[in-house]
JSON list of C-alpha atoms in Angstrom, two decimals:
[
{"chain": "A", "resi": 12, "resn": "UNK", "atom": "CA", "xyz": [0.00, 0.00, 0.00]},
{"chain": "A", "resi": 13, "resn": "UNK", "atom": "CA", "xyz": [1.34, 3.43, -0.96]},
{"chain": "A", "resi": 14, "resn": "UNK", "atom": "CA", "xyz": [2.07, 5.90, 1.82]},
{"chain": "A", "resi": 15, "resn": "UNK", "atom": "CA", "xyz": [-0.08, 9.02, 1.68]},
{"chain": "A", "resi": 16, "resn": "UNK", "atom": "CA", "xyz": [1.77, 12.37, 1.77]},
{"chain": "A", "resi": 17, "resn": "UNK", "atom": "CA", "xyz": [0.59, 14.98, 4.25]},
{"chain": "A", "resi": 18, "resn": "UNK", "atom": "CA", "xyz": [-0.45, 17.47, 1.56]},
{"chain": "A", "resi": 19, "resn": "UNK", "atom": "CA", "xyz": [-2.18, 14.94, -0.69]},
{"chain": "A", "resi": 20, "resn": "UNK", "atom": "CA", "xyz": [-5.97, 14.50, -0.62]},
{"chain": "A", "resi": 21, "resn": "UNK", "atom": "CA", "xyz": [-7.14, 12.13, 2.09]},
{"chain": "A", "resi": 22, "resn": "UNK", "atom": "CA", "xyz": [-7.97, 8.64, 0.76]},
{"chain": "A", "resi": 23, "resn": "UNK", "atom": "CA", "xyz": [-11.27, 8.66, 2.69]},
{"chain": "A", "resi": 24, "resn": "UNK", "atom": "CA", "xyz": [-12.76, 10.92, 0.02]},
{"chain": "A", "resi": 25, "resn": "UNK", "atom": "CA", "xyz": [-13.51, 13.91, 2.24]},
{"chain": "A", "resi": 26, "resn": "UNK", "atom": "CA", "xyz": [-11.69, 16.30, -0.09]},
{"chain": "A", "resi": 27, "resn": "UNK", "atom": "CA", "xyz": [-9.50, 17.55, 2.77]},
{"chain": "A", "resi": 28, "resn": "UNK", "atom": "CA", "xyz": [-5.75, 17.26, 2.83]},
{"chain": "A", "resi": 29, "resn": "UNK", "atom": "CA", "xyz": [-4.54, 14.17, 4.64]},
{"chain": "A", "resi": 30, "resn": "UNK", "atom": "CA", "xyz": [-2.83, 16.31, 7.35]},
{"chain": "A", "resi": 31, "resn": "UNK", "atom": "CA", "xyz": [-6.19, 17.92, 8.22]},
{"chain": "A", "resi": 32, "resn": "UNK", "atom": "CA", "xyz": [-8.22, 14.74, 8.08]},
{"chain": "A", "resi": 33, "resn": "UNK", "atom": "CA", "xyz": [-6.89, 11.32, 9.14]},
{"chain": "A", "resi": 34, "resn": "UNK", "atom": "CA", "xyz": [-3.19, 11.95, 9.81]},
{"chain": "A", "resi": 35, "resn": "UNK", "atom": "CA", "xyz": [-3.92, 13.03, 13.39]},
{"chain": "A", "resi": 36, "resn": "UNK", "atom": "CA", "xyz": [-5.77, 9.78, 14.06]},
{"chain": "A", "resi": 37, "resn": "UNK", "atom": "CA", "xyz": [-2.89, 7.72, 12.71]},
{"chain": "A", "resi": 38, "resn": "UNK", "atom": "CA", "xyz": [-0.41, 9.65, 14.84]},
{"chain": "A", "resi": 39, "resn": "UNK", "atom": "CA", "xyz": [-2.58, 9.13, 17.93]},
{"chain": "A", "resi": 40, "resn": "UNK", "atom": "CA", "xyz": [-2.72, 5.36, 17.29]},
{"chain": "A", "resi": 41, "resn": "UNK", "atom": "CA", "xyz": [1.05, 5.26, 16.96]},
{"chain": "A", "resi": 42, "resn": "UNK", "atom": "CA", "xyz": [1.46, 7.21, 20.20]},
{"chain": "A", "resi": 43, "resn": "UNK", "atom": "CA", "xyz": [-0.89, 4.90, 22.10]},
{"chain": "A", "resi": 44, "resn": "UNK", "atom": "CA", "xyz": [1.01, 1.89, 20.81]},
{"chain": "A", "resi": 45, "resn": "UNK", "atom": "CA", "xyz": [4.34, 3.33, 22.00]},
{"chain": "A", "resi": 46, "resn": "UNK", "atom": "CA", "xyz": [2.86, 4.22, 25.38]},
{"chain": "A", "resi": 47, "resn": "UNK", "atom": "CA", "xyz": [1.56, 0.66, 25.76]},
{"chain": "A", "resi": 48, "resn": "UNK", "atom": "CA", "xyz": [4.96, -0.90, 25.06]},
{"chain": "A", "resi": 49, "resn": "UNK", "atom": "CA", "xyz": [6.80, 1.55, 27.32]},
{"chain": "A", "resi": 50, "resn": "UNK", "atom": "CA", "xyz": [4.34, 0.70, 30.09]},
{"chain": "A", "resi": 51, "resn": "UNK", "atom": "CA", "xyz": [4.86, -3.03, 29.55]},
{"chain": "A", "resi": 52, "resn": "UNK", "atom": "CA", "xyz": [8.63, -2.55, 29.59]},
{"chain": "A", "resi": 53, "resn": "UNK", "atom": "CA", "xyz": [8.46, -0.48, 32.78]},
{"chain": "A", "resi": 54, "resn": "UNK", "atom": "CA", "xyz": [6.32, -3.08, 34.55]},
{"chain": "A", "resi": 55, "resn": "UNK", "atom": "CA", "xyz": [8.68, -5.87, 33.46]},
{"chain": "A", "resi": 56, "resn": "UNK", "atom": "CA", "xyz": [11.69, -3.97, 34.81]},
{"chain": "A", "resi": 57, "resn": "UNK", "atom": "CA", "xyz": [9.93, -3.35, 38.13]},
{"chain": "A", "resi": 58, "resn": "UNK", "atom": "CA", "xyz": [9.00, -7.04, 38.43]},
{"chain": "A", "resi": 59, "resn": "UNK", "atom": "CA", "xyz": [12.52, -8.20, 37.60]},
{"chain": "A", "resi": 60, "resn": "UNK", "atom": "CA", "xyz": [14.01, -5.76, 40.10]},
{"chain": "A", "resi": 61, "resn": "UNK", "atom": "CA", "xyz": [11.55, -6.88, 42.78]},
{"chain": "A", "resi": 62, "resn": "UNK", "atom": "CA", "xyz": [12.37, -10.54, 42.21]},
{"chain": "A", "resi": 63, "resn": "UNK", "atom": "CA", "xyz": [16.08, -9.73, 42.38]},
{"chain": "A", "resi": 64, "resn": "UNK", "atom": "CA", "xyz": [15.70, -7.91, 45.69]},
{"chain": "A", "resi": 65, "resn": "UNK", "atom": "CA", "xyz": [13.57, -10.74, 47.07]},
{"chain": "A", "resi": 66, "resn": "UNK", "atom": "CA", "xyz": [16.07, -13.41, 46.04]},
{"chain": "A", "resi": 67, "resn": "UNK", "atom": "CA", "xyz": [18.98, -11.35, 47.35]},
{"chain": "A", "resi": 68, "resn": "UNK", "atom": "CA", "xyz": [17.31, -11.17, 50.75]},
{"chain": "A", "resi": 69, "resn": "UNK", "atom": "CA", "xyz": [16.73, -14.93, 50.79]},
{"chain": "A", "resi": 70, "resn": "UNK", "atom": "CA", "xyz": [20.42, -15.86, 51.10]},
{"chain": "A", "resi": 71, "resn": "UNK", "atom": "CA", "xyz": [20.90, -18.27, 53.97]},
{"chain": "A", "resi": 72, "resn": "UNK", "atom": "CA", "xyz": [22.40, -16.85, 57.14]},
{"chain": "A", "resi": 73, "resn": "UNK", "atom": "CA", "xyz": [25.95, -17.95, 57.77]},
{"chain": "A", "resi": 74, "resn": "UNK", "atom": "CA", "xyz": [26.24, -20.49, 60.55]},
{"chain": "A", "resi": 75, "resn": "UNK", "atom": "CA", "xyz": [29.06, -20.42, 63.02]},
{"chain": "A", "resi": 76, "resn": "UNK", "atom": "CA", "xyz": [30.93, -23.70, 62.98]},
{"chain": "A", "resi": 77, "resn": "UNK", "atom": "CA", "xyz": [30.62, -25.80, 66.14]},
{"chain": "A", "resi": 78, "resn": "UNK", "atom": "CA", "xyz": [33.32, -25.68, 68.75]},
{"chain": "A", "resi": 79, "resn": "UNK", "atom": "CA", "xyz": [35.61, -22.97, 70.03]},
{"chain": "A", "resi": 80, "resn": "UNK", "atom": "CA", "xyz": [37.10, -20.40, 67.64]},
{"chain": "A", "resi": 81, "resn": "UNK", "atom": "CA", "xyz": [40.70, -20.70, 66.53]},
{"chain": "A", "resi": 82, "resn": "UNK", "atom": "CA", "xyz": [43.11, -18.91, 68.85]},
{"chain": "A", "resi": 83, "resn": "UNK", "atom": "CA", "xyz": [43.15, -15.13, 68.38]},
{"chain": "A", "resi": 84, "resn": "UNK", "atom": "CA", "xyz": [40.21, -15.05, 65.93]},
{"chain": "A", "resi": 85, "resn": "UNK", "atom": "CA", "xyz": [36.60, -13.88, 66.17]},
{"chain": "A", "resi": 86, "resn": "UNK", "atom": "CA", "xyz": [33.54, -14.85, 64.16]},
{"chain": "A", "resi": 87, "resn": "UNK", "atom": "CA", "xyz": [32.30, -12.29, 61.64]},
{"chain": "A", "resi": 88, "resn": "UNK", "atom": "CA", "xyz": [28.52, -12.55, 61.02]},
{"chain": "A", "resi": 89, "resn": "UNK", "atom": "CA", "xyz": [28.85, -10.14, 58.09]},
{"chain": "A", "resi": 90, "resn": "UNK", "atom": "CA", "xyz": [31.40, -12.25, 56.23]},
{"chain": "A", "resi": 91, "resn": "UNK", "atom": "CA", "xyz": [30.51, -15.69, 57.55]},
{"chain": "A", "resi": 92, "resn": "UNK", "atom": "CA", "xyz": [33.99, -16.69, 58.65]},
{"chain": "A", "resi": 93, "resn": "UNK", "atom": "CA", "xyz": [36.63, -16.16, 61.34]},
{"chain": "A", "resi": 94, "resn": "UNK", "atom": "CA", "xyz": [38.92, -13.12, 61.33]}
]
């Protein structure tokens, strides 16, 4: 299908130029389509980030090994090993 120029007569038969007749509707459809996909992309990013934060917070807590610590060392909860 041939693309209609903005200053050509509108193919609907109204006698108006395309820019004053149906071009605005086509532009609005295109804008709504872009808005839809940007919204979908934004929601997907938010979901992925939320899942990442959730999984990051689900790491198992480090357990101190049984028995006394090695001489001169202390247990680090942050790192999960003796220092």
